[in-house]
C-alpha positions as a printed Julia matrix, in Angstrom:
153×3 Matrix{Float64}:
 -42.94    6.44   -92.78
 -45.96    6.31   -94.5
 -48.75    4.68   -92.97
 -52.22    3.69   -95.07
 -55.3     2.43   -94.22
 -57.38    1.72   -97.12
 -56.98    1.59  -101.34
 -58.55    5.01  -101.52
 -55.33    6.6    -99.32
 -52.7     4.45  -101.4
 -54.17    5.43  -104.36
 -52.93    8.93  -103.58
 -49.16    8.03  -103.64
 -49.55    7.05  -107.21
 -46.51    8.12  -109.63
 -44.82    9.2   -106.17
 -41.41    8.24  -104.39
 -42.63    6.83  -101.12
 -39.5     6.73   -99.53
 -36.32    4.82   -98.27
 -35.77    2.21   -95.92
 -32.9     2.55   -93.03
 -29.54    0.52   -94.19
 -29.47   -3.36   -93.69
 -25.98   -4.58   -93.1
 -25.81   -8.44   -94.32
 -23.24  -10.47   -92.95
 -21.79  -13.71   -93.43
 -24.01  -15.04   -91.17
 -26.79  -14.2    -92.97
 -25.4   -15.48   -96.15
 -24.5   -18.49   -94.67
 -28.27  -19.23   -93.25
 -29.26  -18.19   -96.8
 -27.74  -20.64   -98.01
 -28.65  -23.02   -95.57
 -32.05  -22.51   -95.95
 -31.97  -22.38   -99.92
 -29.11  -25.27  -100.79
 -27.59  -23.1   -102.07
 -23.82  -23.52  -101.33
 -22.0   -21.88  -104.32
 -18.5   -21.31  -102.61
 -18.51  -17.79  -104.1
 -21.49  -17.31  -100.93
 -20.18  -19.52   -98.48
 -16.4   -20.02   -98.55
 -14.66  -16.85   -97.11
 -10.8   -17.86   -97.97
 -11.6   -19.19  -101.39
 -12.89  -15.81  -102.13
 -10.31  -14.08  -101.22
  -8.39  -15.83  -103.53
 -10.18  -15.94  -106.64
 -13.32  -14.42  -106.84
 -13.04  -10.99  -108.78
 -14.88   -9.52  -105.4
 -11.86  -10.33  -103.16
 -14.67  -11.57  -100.43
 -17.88  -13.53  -100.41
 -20.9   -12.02  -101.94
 -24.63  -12.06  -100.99
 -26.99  -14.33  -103.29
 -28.42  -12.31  -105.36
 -32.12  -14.53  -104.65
 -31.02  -13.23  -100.35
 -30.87   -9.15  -101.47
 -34.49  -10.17  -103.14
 -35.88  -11.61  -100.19
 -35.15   -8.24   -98.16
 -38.06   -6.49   -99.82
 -40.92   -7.16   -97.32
 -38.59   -6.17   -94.1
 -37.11   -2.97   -96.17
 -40.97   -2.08   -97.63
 -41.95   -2.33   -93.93
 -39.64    0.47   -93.51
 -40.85    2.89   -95.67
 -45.02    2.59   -95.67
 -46.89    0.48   -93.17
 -50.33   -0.56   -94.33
 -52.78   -0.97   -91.66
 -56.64   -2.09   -91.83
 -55.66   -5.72   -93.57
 -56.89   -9.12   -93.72
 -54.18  -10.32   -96.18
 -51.25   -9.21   -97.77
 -49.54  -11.32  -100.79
 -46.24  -10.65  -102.34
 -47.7   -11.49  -105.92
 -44.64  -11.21  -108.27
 -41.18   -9.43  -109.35
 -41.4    -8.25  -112.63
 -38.7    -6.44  -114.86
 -35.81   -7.06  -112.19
 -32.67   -6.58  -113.16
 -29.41   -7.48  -110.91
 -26.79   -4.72  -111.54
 -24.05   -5.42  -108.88
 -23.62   -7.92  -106.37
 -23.51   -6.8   -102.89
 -20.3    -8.15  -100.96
 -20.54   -9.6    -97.44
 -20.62   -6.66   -95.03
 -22.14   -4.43   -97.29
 -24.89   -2.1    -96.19
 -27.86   -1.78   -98.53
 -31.26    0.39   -98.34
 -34.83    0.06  -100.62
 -35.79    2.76  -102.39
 -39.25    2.58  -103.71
 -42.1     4.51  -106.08
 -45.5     3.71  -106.63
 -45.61    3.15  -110.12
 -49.34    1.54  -109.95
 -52.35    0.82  -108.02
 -55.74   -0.65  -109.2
 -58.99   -1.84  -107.14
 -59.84   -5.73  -108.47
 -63.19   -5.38  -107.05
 -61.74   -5.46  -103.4
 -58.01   -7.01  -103.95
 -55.64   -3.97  -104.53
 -52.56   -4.63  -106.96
 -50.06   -2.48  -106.15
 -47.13   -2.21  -108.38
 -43.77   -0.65  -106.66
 -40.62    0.69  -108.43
 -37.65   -1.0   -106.15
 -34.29   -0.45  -106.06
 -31.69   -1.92  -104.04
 -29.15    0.76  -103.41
 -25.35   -0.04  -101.66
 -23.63    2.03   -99.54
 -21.3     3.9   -101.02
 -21.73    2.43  -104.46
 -22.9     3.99  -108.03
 -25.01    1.07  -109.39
 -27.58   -0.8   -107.42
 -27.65   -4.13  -106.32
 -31.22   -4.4   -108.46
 -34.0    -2.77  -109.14
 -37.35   -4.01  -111.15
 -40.9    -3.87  -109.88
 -42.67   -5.8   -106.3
 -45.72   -6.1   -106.96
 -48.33   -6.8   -103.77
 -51.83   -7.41  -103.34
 -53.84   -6.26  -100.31
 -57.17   -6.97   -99.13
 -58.28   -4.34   -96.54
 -60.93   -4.59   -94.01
 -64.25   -2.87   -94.88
């Protein structure tokens, strides 16, 4: 894990891999809350039989909106900024969903710095994600989290 403290450290890690999170199994319990929380109640989430039957997956898949949410608990895997008054997630830009992720699957962030600028005290930082699967080719997504930090003087 990478740990930073100020813009001035981050900065360094610009155009560099920063690292991958452990594996996050999500389960149909998980889904289910998901969809709890979101209304979201698409049967092709939620309804384990019907599934089975006819969804091309053979089994319930995550929301694709669920795998998204998973970046701030996976990015606190991989670099832990210190030093802060504030952290905002400030956007997702360029994503792209390339394969759902079906329940019980394990997936991992991957991410990059791809940018970093000072806004007279507000950092943007701009990070290359990718949701990987276990044991799979193509990733769940991948696009670009982009955070802004405000550090303590």
């Amino acid at each position: 894990m990478i740990t930073i403290n100020n813009f001035q450290e981050f900065e360094q890690y610009k155009g560099q891999d920063l690292g991958i999170s452990a594996y996050h199994k999500i389960t149909q319990d998980q889904i289910n809350k998901f969809a709890e929380a979101t209304l979201d109640y698409q049967w092709i989430h939620t309804d384990p039989e019907r599934a089975a039957l006819e969804s091309p997956f053979k089994a319930t898949i995550a929301h694709g909106y669920l795998t998204l949410s998973l970046i701030p608990y996976l990015w606190q895997q991989i670099v832990s900024i210190q030093n802060l008054k504030m952290e905002i997630n400030y956007g997702v830009e360029s994503l792209r969903f390339g394969q759902a992720v079906r329940v019980d699957g394990e997936v991992r962030l991957k991410a990059r710095l791809a940018d970093i600028v000072n806004l007279r005290g507000t950092v943007k930082a701009t990070v290359e994600v990718t949701l990987e699967i276990k044991d799979e080719k193509k990733p769940a997504f991948n696009g670009e989290a982009v955070f802004l930090y405000h550090f303590h003087s």
